[in-house]
Amino acid sequence: VVILVDEYEFEANKAILAEKSEYFRAMFGSGMKESNQRILTLHGVPATIFDIIIDCVHGSPLAVTDENLADLVAAASFLQMPCVITGCVFFLRANMDVDNCTDVLALAEMYGVQEIIDEVHKFMRDNYIDFCKSESYQLLGPEKREYLKTLRNSGKQYIGIISKEGAMRGLQVDPDDVKKLHYYDEEQDKWKLLANLPVSRWNCSIAVIDNYLYVVGGFKPRTGDSCFQYLPGAYRYNPCKNSWEEIRAMRKRRRHFSLVPLEGALYAIGGCRMFDSIEKYDPESDRWSIVTTLPLP
């Protein structure tokens, strides 16, 4: 069959078109005159875009770029071609960022392409903190922000534990044991390894905000005049990407302290060295600040 688009002729395999496109499947099976014509005229799709689509349905990789993405999504929606949508999704996985994801979402919602909508939501969920810092996030209405927050915190809930005292064999510390982060699986009634900490540490504190796990403070053993060294640094674990990110260190070097999540912030309270200060951590600005003092250390 020959498809005429903007006065350009494209030869195509009729069976393959019917297999790849609901639009052409319906046309060829309708019993109307188009189903038996050798030359068919197609409106609503630019010739340059149809050229890319024809190559794709005949086995070539989809030649999608930032410049033609919108036209390809529009054409794929019109022609009902899942293979083209799949190619666009693969492209977005490699090229989407916090600055363009809201534009992609608007495009997908305009044409009702659920596969791309789901992919954008997944990206926003997996990169939640970075996305919340971006100007693109400010473009979302309150309903979408709340949906995204719910999506970020959806899924099974687990209890996590890091050994506060470390693992000792005699007086020797096993650095591999004190790096392990475990979670409790209620269905199987057992503890399982979730991830390894970037740095071994004892007496650290942990808390969760928006499905990010924060591991803060603590110390590590050492030889010499002092038996331990304080570790003011902190890390954030993203279970959606199974990755750690180092965050800004506390102002005070603390161990055996309370770490409390409240209204999107972390509060580090007290500590083993009779601290009376309370620090607040803001994930979006990645900053700690002293907010108040305790009545007693």
Coordinates of C-alpha atoms in Angstrom, one line a residue:
V1 CA 0.0 0.0 0.0
V2 CA 1.1 3.6 -0.6
I3 CA 0.4 6.3 2.0
L4 CA 0.2 9.8 0.6
V5 CA 1.2 12.5 3.2
D6 CA 1.7 16.1 2.2
E7 CA 2.2 15.0 -1.4
Y8 CA 5.0 12.6 -0.3
E9 CA 4.4 8.9 -1.0
F10 CA 5.4 6.2 1.5
E11 CA 5.3 2.5 0.6
A12 CA 4.4 0.3 3.5
N13 CA 3.4 -3.3 4.2
K14 CA -0.3 -3.3 4.8
A15 CA -0.2 -6.3 7.2
I16 CA 2.5 -4.6 9.3
L17 CA 0.6 -1.3 9.4
A18 CA -2.6 -3.2 10.6
E19 CA -0.5 -5.0 13.2
K20 CA 1.2 -1.9 14.6
S21 CA -1.6 0.7 14.3
E22 CA -5.2 0.5 15.6
Y23 CA -6.0 3.3 13.2
F24 CA -4.9 1.4 10.1
R25 CA -6.3 -1.9 11.4
A26 CA -9.7 -0.3 11.7
M27 CA -9.4 1.3 8.2
F28 CA -8.3 -1.9 6.4
G29 CA -11.0 -3.9 8.1
S30 CA -13.9 -1.5 7.8
G31 CA -15.1 -2.7 4.4
M32 CA -15.1 0.9 3.2
K33 CA -13.5 1.9 -0.1
E34 CA -10.2 2.8 1.7
S35 CA -9.7 -0.8 2.7
N36 CA -9.2 -1.8 -1.0
Q37 CA -7.4 1.2 -2.3
R38 CA -3.7 1.0 -3.2
I39 CA -3.1 4.7 -2.5
L40 CA -4.4 6.2 0.8
T41 CA -4.2 9.8 1.8
L42 CA -3.3 10.6 5.4
H43 CA -4.1 13.9 7.0
G44 CA -3.0 15.4 10.4
V45 CA 0.5 14.0 10.4
P46 CA 3.5 15.8 9.0
A47 CA 5.4 13.9 6.3
T48 CA 8.7 14.2 8.2
I49 CA 7.1 12.6 11.3
F50 CA 5.4 9.8 9.3
D51 CA 8.7 9.0 7.6
I52 CA 10.2 8.3 11.1
I53 CA 7.1 6.2 12.0
I54 CA 7.2 4.1 8.9
D55 CA 10.9 3.3 9.5
C56 CA 10.0 2.4 13.1
V57 CA 7.1 0.0 12.2
H58 CA 9.4 -1.7 9.7
G59 CA 12.0 -2.5 12.3
S60 CA 14.3 0.6 12.6
P61 CA 14.9 2.3 16.0
L62 CA 12.6 5.3 16.6
A63 CA 14.6 8.4 15.7
V64 CA 13.1 10.6 18.5
T65 CA 14.7 13.9 19.5
D66 CA 13.8 16.8 21.8
E67 CA 12.7 18.7 18.7
N68 CA 10.3 16.0 17.3
L69 CA 9.1 14.4 20.6
A70 CA 5.8 16.4 20.7
D71 CA 5.0 15.7 17.1
L72 CA 5.7 12.0 17.5
V73 CA 3.5 11.7 20.6
A74 CA 0.7 13.5 18.8
A75 CA 1.0 11.3 15.7
A76 CA 1.3 8.1 17.8
S77 CA -1.8 9.1 19.7
F78 CA -3.7 9.8 16.5
L79 CA -2.6 6.6 14.7
Q80 CA -2.8 4.6 18.0
M81 CA 0.6 3.1 17.6
P82 CA 2.0 1.6 20.9
C83 CA 5.4 0.9 19.4
V84 CA 6.0 4.6 18.8
I85 CA 4.9 5.4 22.3
T86 CA 7.3 2.8 23.7
G87 CA 10.1 4.4 21.7
C88 CA 9.2 7.8 23.2
V89 CA 9.2 6.3 26.7
F90 CA 12.7 4.9 26.2
F91 CA 13.9 8.3 25.0
L92 CA 12.4 10.0 28.0
R93 CA 14.0 7.6 30.5
A94 CA 17.4 8.8 29.3
N95 CA 16.6 12.4 28.7
M96 CA 14.0 13.6 31.1
D97 CA 15.1 16.0 33.9
V98 CA 13.5 18.2 36.6
D99 CA 13.3 21.1 34.2
N100 CA 11.4 19.5 31.4
C101 CA 9.3 16.8 33.1
T102 CA 6.3 19.1 33.6
D103 CA 6.3 20.0 29.9
V104 CA 6.3 16.3 29.1
L105 CA 3.5 15.7 31.5
A106 CA 1.4 18.4 30.0
L107 CA 2.0 17.0 26.5
A108 CA 1.1 13.4 27.6
E109 CA -2.1 14.6 29.3
M110 CA -3.1 16.6 26.3
Y111 CA -3.1 13.5 24.1
G112 CA -4.1 11.1 26.9
V113 CA -1.0 8.9 26.6
Q114 CA -1.1 7.0 29.9
E115 CA 2.3 5.3 29.4
I116 CA 4.1 8.6 29.3
I117 CA 2.0 10.1 32.1
D118 CA 3.0 7.1 34.3
E119 CA 6.7 7.5 33.3
V120 CA 6.7 11.2 34.2
H121 CA 5.1 10.5 37.5
K122 CA 7.6 7.8 38.2
F123 CA 10.5 10.2 37.4
M124 CA 9.0 12.9 39.7
R125 CA 8.6 10.3 42.5
D126 CA 12.1 8.9 42.2
N127 CA 13.7 12.3 42.1
Y128 CA 11.2 14.0 44.5
I129 CA 13.6 16.3 46.5
D130 CA 15.4 17.5 43.4
F131 CA 12.1 18.1 41.6
C132 CA 10.7 20.0 44.6
K133 CA 13.6 22.4 44.4
S134 CA 13.0 23.1 40.7
E135 CA 11.0 25.9 39.1
S136 CA 9.0 23.2 37.3
Y137 CA 7.5 22.1 40.6
Q138 CA 6.1 25.6 41.2
L139 CA 4.0 25.1 38.0
L140 CA 2.1 22.2 39.6
G141 CA -1.3 22.9 41.2
P142 CA -2.0 21.8 44.8
E143 CA -3.9 18.7 43.7
K144 CA -0.9 17.4 41.7
R145 CA 1.5 18.2 44.4
E146 CA -0.5 16.3 46.9
Y147 CA -0.8 13.3 44.5
L148 CA 2.9 13.3 43.9
K149 CA 3.6 13.4 47.7
T150 CA 1.2 10.5 48.1
L151 CA 2.8 8.6 45.3
R152 CA 6.2 9.1 46.8
N153 CA 5.0 7.6 50.1
S154 CA 3.0 4.8 48.6
G155 CA 4.0 1.1 48.8
K156 CA 4.7 -1.3 51.6
Q157 CA 6.0 0.1 54.9
Y158 CA 8.9 -1.6 56.6
I159 CA 10.8 -1.2 59.9
G160 CA 14.5 -0.4 59.3
I161 CA 17.3 -0.9 61.7
I162 CA 21.0 0.0 61.9
S163 CA 23.0 -1.4 64.8
K164 CA 23.7 1.5 67.2
E165 CA 26.5 -0.3 69.0
G166 CA 28.1 -2.0 66.0
A167 CA 29.1 -5.7 65.8
M168 CA 32.0 -6.8 67.8
R169 CA 34.0 -10.0 68.0
G170 CA 36.0 -9.7 71.2
L171 CA 37.4 -6.2 70.9
Q172 CA 37.6 -6.3 67.1
V173 CA 35.0 -4.5 65.0
D174 CA 33.7 -6.0 61.8
P175 CA 33.3 -2.9 59.5
D176 CA 31.1 -4.8 57.1
D177 CA 28.5 -5.6 59.9
V178 CA 28.2 -2.0 61.0
K179 CA 27.5 -0.8 57.5
K180 CA 24.5 -3.1 57.0
L181 CA 21.0 -1.6 56.9
H182 CA 18.2 -4.2 57.4
Y183 CA 14.4 -4.1 57.2
Y184 CA 11.8 -6.3 58.6
D185 CA 9.5 -8.3 56.2
E186 CA 6.3 -9.0 58.1
E187 CA 5.0 -11.5 55.5
Q188 CA 8.0 -13.7 55.8
D189 CA 8.7 -12.8 59.5
K190 CA 12.4 -12.2 58.9
W191 CA 15.0 -9.4 58.7
K192 CA 16.5 -8.8 55.3
L193 CA 19.4 -6.8 54.0
L194 CA 18.3 -3.6 52.3
A195 CA 21.5 -1.8 51.6
N196 CA 25.0 -1.0 52.9
L197 CA 25.9 2.4 54.4
P198 CA 28.5 4.4 52.5
V199 CA 30.5 4.7 55.7
S200 CA 30.6 2.5 58.8
R201 CA 29.3 4.3 61.9
W202 CA 28.0 3.6 65.4
N203 CA 25.5 5.4 67.5
C204 CA 24.0 7.2 64.5
S205 CA 20.3 8.2 64.3
I206 CA 17.8 7.5 61.6
A207 CA 14.6 9.1 60.4
V208 CA 12.3 9.0 57.3
I209 CA 10.8 12.0 55.4
D210 CA 8.8 11.4 52.2
N211 CA 10.2 7.9 51.8
Y212 CA 13.8 9.0 52.1
L213 CA 15.8 7.4 54.9
Y214 CA 18.3 9.7 56.7
V215 CA 21.3 8.4 58.6
V216 CA 22.9 11.1 60.6
G217 CA 25.8 11.5 63.1
G218 CA 27.4 8.8 65.1
F219 CA 31.1 7.8 65.4
K220 CA 33.6 5.3 64.3
P221 CA 36.2 3.5 66.4
R222 CA 39.9 4.3 66.2
T223 CA 43.1 3.6 67.9
G224 CA 45.2 6.1 69.9
D225 CA 44.4 8.6 72.6
S226 CA 40.7 8.6 71.7
C227 CA 38.8 5.4 71.2
F228 CA 36.4 6.9 68.7
Q229 CA 36.0 9.7 66.2
Y230 CA 32.8 11.6 65.7
L231 CA 31.2 11.6 62.3
P232 CA 29.2 14.8 61.8
G233 CA 28.3 13.8 58.2
A234 CA 24.9 12.5 57.1
Y235 CA 23.5 10.5 54.2
R236 CA 20.1 10.1 52.5
Y237 CA 18.9 6.8 51.0
N238 CA 16.4 6.8 48.2
P239 CA 14.7 3.4 48.0
C240 CA 13.2 4.2 44.6
K241 CA 16.6 4.4 43.1
N242 CA 18.5 2.3 45.6
S243 CA 21.1 5.1 46.0
W244 CA 22.8 7.1 48.7
E245 CA 23.5 10.8 48.6
E246 CA 25.7 12.7 51.1
I247 CA 24.0 15.7 52.6
R248 CA 25.3 18.6 54.6
A249 CA 26.8 17.8 58.0
M250 CA 25.2 18.9 61.3
R251 CA 26.6 22.0 63.1
K252 CA 27.3 19.9 66.2
R253 CA 29.0 16.5 66.3
R254 CA 26.4 14.3 67.9
R255 CA 26.0 10.6 68.9
H256 CA 23.2 9.0 70.9
F257 CA 20.9 11.8 70.0
S258 CA 17.2 11.9 68.9
L259 CA 16.4 12.6 65.2
V260 CA 12.8 13.5 64.7
P261 CA 10.9 14.2 61.4
L262 CA 8.3 16.9 61.7
E263 CA 6.4 18.8 58.9
G264 CA 9.0 18.0 56.2
A265 CA 12.1 18.8 58.3
L266 CA 14.5 16.9 60.6
Y267 CA 15.2 17.9 64.2
A268 CA 18.4 16.7 65.9
I269 CA 18.0 16.9 69.7
G270 CA 20.6 16.6 72.4
G271 CA 23.3 14.0 72.4
C272 CA 25.7 12.1 74.5
R273 CA 28.0 15.1 75.3
M274 CA 25.3 16.9 77.2
F275 CA 24.2 19.0 74.3
D276 CA 21.2 21.3 74.9
S277 CA 20.9 22.6 71.3
I278 CA 18.3 21.5 68.7
E279 CA 19.2 21.6 65.1
K280 CA 16.7 21.7 62.2
Y281 CA 17.5 20.3 58.7
D282 CA 15.6 21.5 55.6
P283 CA 15.9 18.9 52.8
E284 CA 15.2 21.4 50.0
S285 CA 17.9 23.8 51.0
D286 CA 20.2 21.1 52.4
R287 CA 21.0 23.2 55.5
W288 CA 21.1 22.7 59.3
S289 CA 20.3 25.6 61.6
I290 CA 20.2 25.9 65.4
V291 CA 16.5 26.6 66.3
T292 CA 16.3 26.5 70.1
T293 CA 17.8 24.9 73.2
L294 CA 16.5 22.4 75.7
P295 CA 15.6 23.4 79.2
L296 CA 18.2 20.8 80.4
P297 CA 21.1 19.3 78.4

